[in-house]
PDB file of C-alpha atoms in Angstrom:
ATOM      1  CA  THR A   1      27.221  -3.290   6.633  1.00 37.00           C
ATOM      2  CA  GLY A   2      28.979  -6.194   4.915  1.00 39.00           C
ATOM      3  CA  ASN A   3      26.395  -8.660   6.161  1.00 39.00           C
ATOM      4  CA  TRP A   4      23.659  -6.663   4.457  1.00 36.00           C
ATOM      5  CA  SER A   5      25.043  -7.620   1.022  1.00 36.00           C
ATOM      6  CA  LEU A   6      23.516 -11.023   1.736  1.00 34.00           C
ATOM      7  CA  LEU A   7      20.082  -9.437   1.495  1.00 36.00           C
ATOM      8  CA  THR A   8      20.496  -8.722  -2.198  1.00 34.00           C
ATOM      9  CA  ILE A   9      20.468 -12.447  -2.929  1.00 32.00           C
ATOM     10  CA  LEU A  10      17.249 -14.425  -3.030  1.00 35.00           C
ATOM     11  CA  LEU A  11      15.983 -15.389   0.414  1.00 38.00           C
ATOM     12  CA  PHE A  12      13.842 -18.458   0.881  1.00 36.00           C
ATOM     13  CA  PHE A  13      12.631 -18.201   4.450  1.00 40.00           C
ATOM     14  CA  ALA A  14       9.054 -17.447   5.405  1.00 46.00           C
ATOM     15  CA  TYR A  15       7.494 -14.106   6.188  1.00 67.00           C
ATOM     16  CA  ARG A  16       4.247 -12.206   5.743  1.00 78.00           C
ATOM     17  CA  HIS A  17       2.819 -12.084   2.247  1.00 86.00           C
ATOM     18  CA  THR A  18       0.145  -9.739   0.939  1.00 90.00           C
ATOM     19  CA  MET A  19      -2.095  -9.497  -2.101  1.00 93.00           C
ATOM     20  CA  THR A  20      -3.826  -6.189  -2.762  1.00 94.00           C
ATOM     21  CA  TYR A  21      -6.446  -5.282  -5.343  1.00 95.00           C
ATOM     22  CA  ILE A  22      -6.987  -1.611  -6.216  1.00 93.00           C
ATOM     23  CA  GLU A  23     -10.019  -0.942  -8.407  1.00 91.00           C
ATOM     24  CA  THR A  24     -10.743   2.576  -9.625  1.00 89.00           C
ATOM     25  CA  ALA A  25     -13.774   3.960 -11.442  1.00 85.00           C
ATOM     26  CA  ALA A  26     -13.743   7.512 -12.787  1.00 80.00           C
ATOM     27  CA  THR A  27     -16.620   9.481 -14.209  1.00 76.00           C
ATOM     28  CA  GLY A  28     -16.792  12.921 -15.787  1.00 70.00           C
ATOM     29  CA  TRP A  29     -15.025  12.450 -19.119  1.00 60.00           C
ATOM     30  CA  ASN A  30     -17.125   9.803 -20.819  1.00 62.00           C
ATOM     31  CA  GLU A  31     -20.754   8.770 -20.634  1.00 58.00           C
ATOM     32  CA  SER A  32     -19.770   5.634 -18.706  1.00 58.00           C
ATOM     33  CA  PRO A  33     -17.168   5.505 -15.895  1.00 61.00           C
ATOM     34  CA  GLU A  34     -13.800   4.019 -16.819  1.00 76.00           C
ATOM     35  CA  LEU A  35     -12.644   1.115 -14.627  1.00 83.00           C
ATOM     36  CA  THR A  36      -9.078   0.014 -13.920  1.00 89.00           C
ATOM     37  CA  GLU A  37      -7.699  -2.668 -11.622  1.00 92.00           C
ATOM     38  CA  VAL A  38      -4.138  -3.181 -10.429  1.00 92.00           C
ATOM     39  CA  ILE A  39      -3.164  -6.271  -8.405  1.00 92.00           C
ATOM     40  CA  PHE A  40      -0.068  -6.362  -6.191  1.00 89.00           C
ATOM     41  CA  VAL A  41       1.646  -9.333  -4.534  1.00 88.00           C
ATOM     42  CA  ASN A  42       4.105  -8.367  -1.783  1.00 82.00           C
ATOM     43  CA  GLY A  43       3.990  -4.809  -3.120  1.00 78.00           C
ATOM     44  CA  GLN A  44       4.934  -5.903  -6.625  1.00 80.00           C
ATOM     45  CA  GLU A  45       2.472  -5.013  -9.399  1.00 84.00           C
ATOM     46  CA  PHE A  46       1.862  -8.107 -11.477  1.00 84.00           C
ATOM     47  CA  VAL A  47      -1.350  -7.554 -13.430  1.00 90.00           C
ATOM     48  CA  HIS A  48      -3.357  -4.609 -14.755  1.00 90.00           C
ATOM     49  CA  TYR A  49      -6.873  -4.380 -16.185  1.00 90.00           C
ATOM     50  CA  LYS A  50      -8.584  -1.522 -17.991  1.00 85.00           C
ATOM     51  CA  SER A  51     -12.242  -1.652 -19.005  1.00 83.00           C
ATOM     52  CA  SER A  52     -11.597   0.074 -22.329  1.00 81.00           C
ATOM     53  CA  LEU A  53      -9.332  -2.830 -23.310  1.00 84.00           C
ATOM     54  CA  LYS A  54     -11.334  -5.634 -21.674  1.00 86.00           C
ATOM     55  CA  LYS A  55      -7.995  -7.369 -21.134  1.00 87.00           C
ATOM     56  CA  MET A  56      -5.771  -8.524 -18.265  1.00 89.00           C
ATOM     57  CA  VAL A  57      -2.201  -7.300 -18.855  1.00 89.00           C
ATOM     58  CA  PRO A  58       0.633  -9.179 -17.044  1.00 87.00           C
ATOM     59  CA  LYS A  59       3.308  -6.892 -15.605  1.00 86.00           C
ATOM     60  CA  THR A  60       5.926  -9.464 -14.531  1.00 81.00           C
ATOM     61  CA  GLU A  61       7.589 -12.329 -16.380  1.00 79.00           C
ATOM     62  CA  TRP A  62       6.990 -14.916 -13.674  1.00 79.00           C
ATOM     63  CA  ILE A  63       3.209 -14.516 -13.726  1.00 82.00           C
ATOM     64  CA  GLU A  64       3.125 -15.110 -17.495  1.00 79.00           C
ATOM     65  CA  LYS A  65       5.083 -18.333 -17.086  1.00 77.00           C
ATOM     66  CA  THR A  66       3.298 -19.787 -14.070  1.00 77.00           C
ATOM     67  CA  VAL A  67      -0.472 -19.284 -14.450  1.00 80.00           C
ATOM     68  CA  ASP A  68      -2.676 -21.292 -16.780  1.00 82.00           C
ATOM     69  CA  PRO A  69      -4.372 -19.562 -19.756  1.00 82.00           C
ATOM     70  CA  GLU A  70      -7.775 -20.014 -18.121  1.00 88.00           C
ATOM     71  CA  TYR A  71      -6.679 -17.708 -15.286  1.00 86.00           C
ATOM     72  CA  TRP A  72      -6.625 -14.665 -17.555  1.00 88.00           C
ATOM     73  CA  GLU A  73     -10.120 -15.349 -18.867  1.00 90.00           C
ATOM     74  CA  ARG A  74     -11.520 -15.952 -15.351  1.00 90.00           C
ATOM     75  CA  GLU A  75     -10.036 -12.690 -14.115  1.00 89.00           C
ATOM     76  CA  ARG A  76     -11.258 -10.830 -17.185  1.00 90.00           C
ATOM     77  CA  GLN A  77     -14.803 -12.067 -16.628  1.00 91.00           C
ATOM     78  CA  ARG A  78     -14.586 -11.149 -12.933  1.00 88.00           C
ATOM     79  CA  ASN A  79     -13.659  -7.588 -13.845  1.00 87.00           C
ATOM     80  CA  ILE A  80     -16.434  -7.334 -16.405  1.00 87.00           C
ATOM     81  CA  ARG A  81     -18.908  -8.350 -13.687  1.00 85.00           C
ATOM     82  CA  ASN A  82     -17.356  -5.907 -11.240  1.00 82.00           C
ATOM     83  CA  GLU A  83     -17.662  -3.066 -13.738  1.00 81.00           C
ATOM     84  CA  GLN A  84     -21.431  -2.942 -13.487  1.00 79.00           C
ATOM     85  CA  ALA A  85     -21.475  -2.986  -9.682  1.00 80.00           C
ATOM     86  CA  ILE A  86     -18.767  -0.343  -9.305  1.00 80.00           C
ATOM     87  CA  LYS A  87     -20.199   1.947 -11.968  1.00 77.00           C
ATOM     88  CA  ALA A  88     -23.636   1.684 -10.351  1.00 80.00           C
ATOM     89  CA  HIS A  89     -22.084   2.600  -7.013  1.00 80.00           C
ATOM     90  CA  VAL A  90     -20.459   5.712  -8.494  1.00 81.00           C
ATOM     91  CA  VAL A  91     -23.857   6.833  -9.809  1.00 80.00           C
ATOM     92  CA  TRP A  92     -25.483   6.059  -6.432  1.00 79.00           C
ATOM     93  CA  LEU A  93     -22.834   8.040  -4.542  1.00 81.00           C
ATOM     94  CA  MET A  94     -23.231  11.033  -6.836  1.00 82.00           C
ATOM     95  CA  GLU A  95     -26.974  11.016  -6.202  1.00 80.00           C
ATOM     96  CA  ARG A  96     -26.434  10.514  -2.469  1.00 78.00           C
ATOM     97  CA  LEU A  97     -24.061  13.511  -2.345  1.00 79.00           C
ATOM     98  CA  ASN A  98     -26.210  15.680  -4.648  1.00 76.00           C
ATOM     99  CA  GLN A  99     -23.564  15.674  -7.383  1.00 79.00           C
ATOM    100  CA  THR A 100     -24.965  16.025 -10.885  1.00 75.00           C
ATOM    101  CA  SER A 101     -21.743  16.543 -12.833  1.00 78.00           C
ATOM    102  CA  GLY A 102     -17.985  16.888 -12.559  1.00 76.00           C
ATOM    103  CA  VAL A 103     -15.066  14.494 -12.266  1.00 80.00           C
ATOM    104  CA  HIS A 104     -15.439  11.901  -9.496  1.00 81.00           C
ATOM    105  CA  ILE A 105     -13.288   8.896  -8.621  1.00 86.00           C
ATOM    106  CA  LEU A 106     -14.213   5.823  -6.612  1.00 87.00           C
ATOM    107  CA  GLN A 107     -11.414   3.600  -5.280  1.00 90.00           C
ATOM    108  CA  TRP A 108     -11.880   0.117  -3.899  1.00 91.00           C
ATOM    109  CA  MET A 109      -8.854  -1.388  -2.148  1.00 94.00           C
ATOM    110  CA  TYR A 110      -9.093  -4.893  -0.714  1.00 96.00           C
ATOM    111  CA  GLY A 111      -6.942  -7.939  -0.194  1.00 96.00           C
ATOM    112  CA  CYS A 112      -5.428 -10.411   2.232  1.00 96.00           C
ATOM    113  CA  GLU A 113      -2.316 -11.137   4.271  1.00 94.00           C
ATOM    114  CA  TRP A 114      -0.847 -14.557   5.007  1.00 92.00           C
ATOM    115  CA  ASN A 115       1.853 -15.327   7.561  1.00 89.00           C
ATOM    116  CA  GLU A 116       3.781 -18.286   6.175  1.00 83.00           C
ATOM    117  CA  ASP A 117       5.218 -19.133   9.602  1.00 79.00           C
ATOM    118  CA  THR A 118       2.042 -19.128  11.680  1.00 85.00           C
ATOM    119  CA  GLU A 119      -0.536 -19.677   8.893  1.00 89.00           C
ATOM    120  CA  GLU A 120      -2.428 -16.691  10.306  1.00 92.00           C
ATOM    121  CA  VAL A 121      -4.546 -14.910   7.692  1.00 95.00           C
ATOM    122  CA  THR A 122      -6.378 -11.603   7.669  1.00 94.00           C
ATOM    123  CA  GLY A 123      -8.139  -9.417   5.146  1.00 96.00           C
ATOM    124  CA  PHE A 124      -9.138  -5.827   4.501  1.00 96.00           C
ATOM    125  CA  GLU A 125     -11.495  -3.768   2.352  1.00 96.00           C
ATOM    126  CA  ILE A 126     -11.559   0.035   2.066  1.00 95.00           C
ATOM    127  CA  LEU A 127     -13.774   2.154  -0.161  1.00 92.00           C
ATOM    128  CA  GLY A 128     -12.630   5.681  -0.985  1.00 91.00           C
ATOM    129  CA  TYR A 129     -14.399   8.446  -2.871  1.00 86.00           C
ATOM    130  CA  ASP A 130     -12.720  11.508  -4.387  1.00 84.00           C
ATOM    131  CA  GLY A 131      -9.498  10.812  -2.500  1.00 83.00           C
ATOM    132  CA  ARG A 132     -11.030  10.283   0.955  1.00 87.00           C
ATOM    133  CA  ASP A 133     -11.894   7.168   2.946  1.00 90.00           C
ATOM    134  CA  TYR A 134     -15.612   6.417   2.764  1.00 90.00           C
ATOM    135  CA  VAL A 135     -16.300   3.035   4.371  1.00 93.00           C
ATOM    136  CA  ALA A 136     -14.189   0.043   5.490  1.00 95.00           C
ATOM    137  CA  PHE A 137     -14.885  -3.590   6.365  1.00 96.00           C
ATOM    138  CA  ASP A 138     -13.848  -4.888   9.800  1.00 95.00           C
ATOM    139  CA  LEU A 139     -13.203  -8.595   9.344  1.00 95.00           C
ATOM    140  CA  LYS A 140     -13.091  -9.309  13.089  1.00 94.00           C
ATOM    141  CA  THR A 141     -16.543  -7.904  13.817  1.00 95.00           C
ATOM    142  CA  GLU A 142     -17.888  -8.635  10.318  1.00 96.00           C
ATOM    143  CA  THR A 143     -19.313  -5.129  10.114  1.00 96.00           C
ATOM    144  CA  TYR A 144     -18.596  -1.981   8.114  1.00 96.00           C
ATOM    145  CA  ILE A 145     -17.161   1.222   9.567  1.00 96.00           C
ATOM    146  CA  ALA A 146     -18.318   4.571   8.167  1.00 94.00           C
ATOM    147  CA  SER A 147     -15.443   7.027   7.673  1.00 91.00           C
ATOM    148  CA  ALA A 148     -17.724   9.921   6.703  1.00 87.00           C
ATOM    149  CA  PRO A 149     -21.231  11.011   7.776  1.00 88.00           C
ATOM    150  CA  GLN A 150     -22.534  10.349   4.261  1.00 84.00           C
ATOM    151  CA  ALA A 151     -21.355   6.733   4.547  1.00 88.00           C
ATOM    152  CA  VAL A 152     -23.594   5.807   7.489  1.00 93.00           C
ATOM    153  CA  ILE A 153     -26.444   4.716   5.212  1.00 89.00           C
ATOM    154  CA  THR A 154     -24.041   2.554   3.181  1.00 89.00           C
ATOM    155  CA  LYS A 155     -22.717   1.002   6.395  1.00 94.00           C
ATOM    156  CA  HIS A 156     -26.186   0.069   7.653  1.00 95.00           C
ATOM    157  CA  ASN A 157     -27.282  -1.304   4.275  1.00 93.00           C
ATOM    158  CA  TRP A 158     -24.184  -3.475   3.921  1.00 94.00           C
ATOM    159  CA  ASP A 159     -24.290  -4.631   7.550  1.00 96.00           C
ATOM    160  CA  ARG A 160     -27.812  -5.941   6.952  1.00 96.00           C
ATOM    161  CA  ASP A 161     -26.762  -7.746   3.769  1.00 96.00           C
ATOM    162  CA  LYS A 162     -25.683 -11.063   5.336  1.00 95.00           C
ATOM    163  CA  THR A 163     -25.009 -12.641   1.938  1.00 96.00           C
ATOM    164  CA  ARG A 164     -22.532  -9.873   1.183  1.00 94.00           C
ATOM    165  CA  ILE A 165     -20.850 -10.282   4.581  1.00 96.00           C
ATOM    166  CA  LEU A 166     -20.481 -14.051   4.142  1.00 96.00           C
ATOM    167  CA  TYR A 167     -18.997 -13.635   0.674  1.00 95.00           C
ATOM    168  CA  LYS A 168     -16.545 -10.956   1.834  1.00 95.00           C
ATOM    169  CA  LYS A 169     -15.387 -13.175   4.676  1.00 96.00           C
ATOM    170  CA  TYR A 170     -14.982 -16.133   2.313  1.00 97.00           C
ATOM    171  CA  PHE A 171     -13.114 -14.126  -0.308  1.00 96.00           C
ATOM    172  CA  LEU A 172     -10.740 -12.352   2.086  1.00 97.00           C
ATOM    173  CA  THR A 173      -9.862 -15.400   4.208  1.00 96.00           C
ATOM    174  CA  GLN A 174     -10.043 -18.234   1.666  1.00 96.00           C
ATOM    175  CA  GLU A 175     -10.209 -17.388  -2.033  1.00 95.00           C
ATOM    176  CA  CYS A 176      -7.762 -14.484  -1.819  1.00 96.00           C
ATOM    177  CA  VAL A 177      -5.403 -16.446   0.440  1.00 96.00           C
ATOM    178  CA  ASP A 178      -5.466 -19.502  -1.842  1.00 94.00           C
ATOM    179  CA  LYS A 179      -4.499 -17.311  -4.795  1.00 92.00           C
ATOM    180  CA  LEU A 180      -1.799 -15.603  -2.741  1.00 93.00           C
ATOM    181  CA  LYS A 181      -0.258 -18.912  -1.671  1.00 93.00           C
ATOM    182  CA  ASN A 182      -0.230 -20.102  -5.269  1.00 89.00           C
ATOM    183  CA  PHE A 183       1.446 -16.914  -6.492  1.00 89.00           C
ATOM    184  CA  VAL A 184       4.040 -16.982  -3.706  1.00 88.00           C
ATOM    185  CA  ASN A 185       4.953 -20.582  -4.480  1.00 84.00           C
ATOM    186  CA  SER A 186       5.069 -19.893  -8.217  1.00 80.00           C
ATOM    187  CA  GLY A 187       6.934 -16.596  -8.087  1.00 80.00           C
ATOM    188  CA  ARG A 188       8.973 -17.134  -4.927  1.00 76.00           C
ATOM    189  CA  LYS A 189      12.293 -16.429  -6.612  1.00 71.00           C
ATOM    190  CA  SER A 190      11.159 -12.967  -7.650  1.00 71.00           C
ATOM    191  CA  LEU A 191       8.885 -12.157  -4.713  1.00 71.00           C
ATOM    192  CA  MET A 192      11.330 -13.157  -1.971  1.00 68.00           C
ATOM    193  CA  LYS A 193      14.286 -11.073  -3.093  1.00 72.00           C
ATOM    194  CA  THR A 194      15.235  -8.436  -0.536  1.00 78.00           C
ATOM    195  CA  VAL A 195      17.015  -5.162  -1.277  1.00 86.00           C
ATOM    196  CA  PRO A 196      18.239  -2.983   1.632  1.00 89.00           C
ATOM    197  CA  PRO A 197      17.601   0.779   1.678  1.00 94.00           C
ATOM    198  CA  SER A 198      19.749   3.861   1.690  1.00 94.00           C
ATOM    199  CA  VAL A 199      19.111   5.674   4.992  1.00 96.00           C
ATOM    200  CA  SER A 200      19.568   9.418   5.568  1.00 95.00           C
ATOM    201  CA  LEU A 201      18.877  11.949   8.320  1.00 95.00           C
ATOM    202  CA  LEU A 202      16.920  14.897   6.880  1.00 94.00           C
ATOM    203  CA  GLN A 203      15.739  18.171   8.391  1.00 93.00           C
ATOM    204  CA  LYS A 204      13.935  21.059   6.648  1.00 90.00           C
ATOM    205  CA  THR A 205      14.880  23.768   9.163  1.00 89.00           C
ATOM    206  CA  PRO A 206      16.687  23.797  12.534  1.00 86.00           C
ATOM    207  CA  SER A 207      13.299  23.876  14.295  1.00 87.00           C
ATOM    208  CA  SER A 208      11.734  21.091  12.197  1.00 91.00           C
ATOM    209  CA  PRO A 209      11.482  17.459  13.318  1.00 93.00           C
ATOM    210  CA  LEU A 210      14.371  15.252  12.236  1.00 94.00           C
ATOM    211  CA  SER A 211      13.356  12.689   9.642  1.00 95.00           C
ATOM    212  CA  CYS A 212      15.102   9.345   9.317  1.00 96.00           C
ATOM    213  CA  HIS A 213      14.413   8.505   5.672  1.00 96.00           C
ATOM    214  CA  ALA A 214      14.919   5.079   4.058  1.00 96.00           C
ATOM    215  CA  THR A 215      14.549   4.646   0.301  1.00 96.00           C
ATOM    216  CA  GLY A 216      15.198   2.034  -2.367  1.00 93.00           C
ATOM    217  CA  PHE A 217      14.172  -1.003  -0.303  1.00 90.00           C
ATOM    218  CA  PHE A 218      12.175  -4.057  -1.339  1.00 83.00           C
ATOM    219  CA  PRO A 219       9.762  -5.581  -0.370  1.00 78.00           C
ATOM    220  CA  ASN A 220       7.396  -3.182   1.388  1.00 77.00           C
ATOM    221  CA  VAL A 221       7.178  -5.278   4.556  1.00 77.00           C
ATOM    222  CA  ALA A 222       9.413  -3.310   6.915  1.00 87.00           C
ATOM    223  CA  GLU A 223       9.546  -1.474  10.233  1.00 91.00           C
ATOM    224  CA  MET A 224      11.291   1.771  11.098  1.00 94.00           C
ATOM    225  CA  PHE A 225      11.560   3.451  14.493  1.00 96.00           C
ATOM    226  CA  TRP A 226      13.676   5.570  16.823  1.00 95.00           C
ATOM    227  CA  ARG A 227      15.090   4.123  20.016  1.00 95.00           C
ATOM    228  CA  LYS A 228      17.037   5.329  23.038  1.00 93.00           C
ATOM    229  CA  ASP A 229      19.350   3.079  25.022  1.00 94.00           C
ATOM    230  CA  GLY A 230      17.973   0.096  23.107  1.00 91.00           C
ATOM    231  CA  GLU A 231      14.302   0.867  23.867  1.00 93.00           C
ATOM    232  CA  GLU A 232      11.845   1.972  21.170  1.00 94.00           C
ATOM    233  CA  LEU A 233      10.643   5.565  21.534  1.00 92.00           C
ATOM    234  CA  HIS A 234       6.998   6.581  21.112  1.00 92.00           C
ATOM    235  CA  GLU A 235       6.831  10.084  22.586  1.00 90.00           C
ATOM    236  CA  GLY A 236       7.889  12.773  20.124  1.00 91.00           C
ATOM    237  CA  VAL A 237       7.959  10.258  17.244  1.00 94.00           C
ATOM    238  CA  HIS A 238       5.791  10.199  14.112  1.00 94.00           C
ATOM    239  CA  LYS A 239       5.884   7.247  11.719  1.00 93.00           C
ATOM    240  CA  GLY A 240       5.095   7.841   8.054  1.00 92.00           C
ATOM    241  CA  GLU A 241       3.489   5.583   5.467  1.00 90.00           C
ATOM    242  CA  ILE A 242       5.433   3.205   3.232  1.00 90.00           C
ATOM    243  CA  LEU A 243       5.342   4.874  -0.197  1.00 89.00           C
ATOM    244  CA  PRO A 244       6.221   3.515  -3.654  1.00 85.00           C
ATOM    245  CA  ASN A 245       9.139   4.802  -5.720  1.00 88.00           C
ATOM    246  CA  ASN A 246       9.001   4.802  -9.518  1.00 84.00           C
ATOM    247  CA  ASP A 247      11.423   1.856  -9.806  1.00 82.00           C
ATOM    248  CA  GLU A 248       9.318  -0.747  -7.918  1.00 75.00           C
ATOM    249  CA  THR A 249      11.176  -0.066  -4.646  1.00 86.00           C
ATOM    250  CA  PHE A 250       9.792   1.729  -1.601  1.00 91.00           C
ATOM    251  CA  GLN A 251      10.522   4.540   0.845  1.00 95.00           C
ATOM    252  CA  MET A 252       9.457   5.429   4.357  1.00 95.00           C
ATOM    253  CA  SER A 253      10.341   7.868   7.136  1.00 96.00           C
ATOM    254  CA  VAL A 254      10.070   8.196  10.892  1.00 96.00           C
ATOM    255  CA  ASP A 255      10.313  11.661  12.454  1.00 96.00           C
ATOM    256  CA  LEU A 256      11.833  12.584  15.806  1.00 95.00           C
ATOM    257  CA  LYS A 257      11.026  15.822  17.645  1.00 93.00           C
ATOM    258  CA  LEU A 258      14.532  17.059  18.449  1.00 90.00           C
ATOM    259  CA  SER A 259      13.278  19.552  21.037  1.00 87.00           C
ATOM    260  CA  SER A 260      12.501  16.547  23.239  1.00 85.00           C
ATOM    261  CA  VAL A 261      16.128  15.355  23.080  1.00 89.00           C
ATOM    262  CA  LYS A 262      18.662  16.816  25.506  1.00 88.00           C
ATOM    263  CA  PRO A 263      22.029  17.712  23.891  1.00 86.00           C
ATOM    264  CA  GLU A 264      23.871  15.287  26.157  1.00 89.00           C
ATOM    265  CA  ASP A 265      21.491  12.478  25.117  1.00 90.00           C
ATOM    266  CA  TRP A 266      22.041  12.642  21.338  1.00 92.00           C
ATOM    267  CA  GLU A 267      24.498   9.758  21.252  1.00 90.00           C
ATOM    268  CA  ARG A 268      21.970   7.552  23.076  1.00 93.00           C
ATOM    269  CA  HIS A 269      19.485   7.834  20.183  1.00 94.00           C
ATOM    270  CA  GLU A 270      19.456   5.863  16.948  1.00 95.00           C
ATOM    271  CA  CYS A 271      17.151   5.188  14.006  1.00 95.00           C
ATOM    272  CA  VAL A 272      16.451   1.543  13.172  1.00 96.00           C
ATOM    273  CA  PHE A 273      15.283   0.019   9.873  1.00 95.00           C
ATOM    274  CA  GLN A 274      14.312  -3.648   9.838  1.00 91.00           C
ATOM    275  CA  PHE A 275      12.608  -5.939   7.343  1.00 85.00           C
ATOM    276  CA  SER A 276       9.798  -7.882   8.974  1.00 71.00           C
ATOM    277  CA  SER A 277      11.332 -11.105   7.656  1.00 60.00           C
ATOM    278  CA  VAL A 278      14.934 -10.416   8.750  1.00 64.00           C
ATOM    279  CA  ASN A 279      16.418 -10.010  12.223  1.00 67.00           C
ATOM    280  CA  LYS A 280      19.329  -7.922  10.933  1.00 79.00           C
ATOM    281  CA  GLU A 281      18.992  -4.169  11.516  1.00 89.00           C
ATOM    282  CA  ILE A 282      20.270  -1.059   9.760  1.00 92.00           C
ATOM    283  CA  VAL A 283      21.135   1.358  12.560  1.00 95.00           C
ATOM    284  CA  THR A 284      21.764   5.082  12.012  1.00 95.00           C
ATOM    285  CA  LYS A 285      23.140   6.988  14.996  1.00 94.00           C
ATOM    286  CA  LEU A 286      21.799  10.450  15.815  1.00 93.00           C
ATOM    287  CA  ASP A 287      24.738  12.569  14.648  1.00 91.00           C
ATOM    288  CA  LYS A 288      24.627  16.299  13.804  1.00 88.00           C
ATOM    289  CA  THR A 289      27.318  15.887  11.156  1.00 89.00           C
ATOM    290  CA  LYS A 290      25.135  13.394   9.245  1.00 91.00           C
ATOM    291  CA  ILE A 291      22.023  15.593   9.019  1.00 92.00           C
ATOM    292  CA  LYS A 292      21.131  16.952   5.572  1.00 91.00           C
ATOM    293  CA  THR A 293      19.096  20.164   5.382  1.00 85.00           C
ATOM    294  CA  ASN A 294      17.504  22.424   2.773  1.00 70.00           C
ATOM    295  CA  THR A 295      20.415  24.805   3.191  1.00 57.00           C
ATOM    296  CA  GLY A 296      22.711  22.268   1.588  1.00 50.00           C
ATOM    297  CA  LYS A 297      22.548  20.526  -1.770  1.00 43.00           C
ATOM    298  CA  THR A 298      20.021  17.962  -0.623  1.00 40.00           C
ATOM    299  CA  GLU A 299      16.420  18.789  -1.433  1.00 36.00           C
ATOM    300  CA  PHE A 300      13.952  17.411   1.074  1.00 39.00           C
ATOM    301  CA  LYS A 301      10.483  16.915  -0.335  1.00 40.00           C
ATOM    302  CA  GLY A 302       7.387  16.534   1.796  1.00 38.00           C
ATOM    303  CA  ARG A 303       5.554  13.246   1.773  1.00 40.00           C
ATOM    304  CA  LEU A 304       1.929  12.622   0.849  1.00 40.00           C
ATOM    305  CA  LEU A 305      -0.325   9.869   2.077  1.00 43.00           C
ATOM    306  CA  ILE A 306      -0.223   6.874  -0.233  1.00 46.00           C
ATOM    307  CA  PHE A 307      -3.955   7.001  -0.839  1.00 50.00           C
ATOM    308  CA  LYS A 308      -3.687  10.572  -2.132  1.00 49.00           C
ATOM    309  CA  ASN A 309      -0.672   9.650  -4.288  1.00 52.00           C
ATOM    310  CA  ILE A 310      -2.644   6.893  -5.964  1.00 54.00           C
ATOM    311  CA  PHE A 311      -5.664   9.183  -6.349  1.00 53.00           C
ATOM    312  CA  ILE A 312      -3.673  11.946  -8.084  1.00 51.00           C
ATOM    313  CA  PHE A 313      -1.835   9.480 -10.328  1.00 49.00           C
ATOM    314  CA  LEU A 314      -5.034   7.797 -11.447  1.00 53.00           C
ATOM    315  CA  LEU A 315      -6.721  11.145 -11.975  1.00 54.00           C
ATOM    316  CA  ALA A 316      -3.900  12.085 -14.346  1.00 52.00           C
ATOM    317  CA  CYS A 317      -4.166   8.727 -16.092  1.00 54.00           C
ATOM    318  CA  PHE A 318      -7.801   9.332 -16.936  1.00 51.00           C
ATOM    319  CA  VAL A 319      -7.084  12.812 -18.316  1.00 49.00           C
ATOM    320  CA  ILE A 320      -3.965  11.704 -20.224  1.00 49.00           C
ATOM    321  CA  PRO A 321      -4.105   7.922 -20.860  1.00 50.00           C
ATOM    322  CA  CYS A 322      -1.182   6.178 -19.181  1.00 50.00           C
ATOM    323  CA  THR A 323       0.853   3.516 -20.935  1.00 46.00           C
ATOM    324  CA  LEU A 324       0.030   0.074 -19.609  1.00 43.00           C
TER     325      LEU A 324
END
């Protein structure tokens, strides 16, 4: 474990970088839907926008020091333009779903990924409504995928809109990537720091799957898996989402169905955590004496999907205004 102390220093080698936009419009409290936007680089929140303020709020010191003043005004104007389109879409969806009143939330998550080693880039766009996936953009086929029956009309309309498709492709593979590269180069010292996790073996009941749980790591570009005799296991294994903690670090889990493991084979199994940018592994052996259960002092809480976490948090923010 001594070598892992090196990961708490700032690392300057290349790895995958991401920039994610999450835009949320809520209706049901005011006459006009409220719009917020949060932008993340490598999982780190660095700017926040709220339509009631009409202002971009920096969330990290490095972004305040590195971008030009014109950036804030350009981004503010972009959000003002987006407000009208997103609010109109909320109204359209309510009509489409025969909803005349009530609280409804539209989430738009999009962004890009850049591999600094290979220069490979990719992008994504997902639209969610009331906490569920609605429609997503497939960059490879340049078409939309309906995630709900009600979204089929939206899919066909957007597929036929070639101007929209061309712009999405341009934004996700060029404009977004150019911004991401600029932010990575400007904020590299902060963005490239790596913090290793604390790893535990958790089990709710003797018949429950065994969860290998890692928490407190940064950034959110990591892999976690079970392996036997050096080979990754897939059967009897369930990988969870990477979820945010409240201190800007992350957590994740990978479950193993113990009923599929013979008693004599326990010592041949191990849980592996690995940052995508680092070859060093954190290995946790399958050991009965290391398992924490609900019968002890350790409380094991169930995990929610990240999309639902964000949905519930933002729902609360609109009822009780959150501090920006």
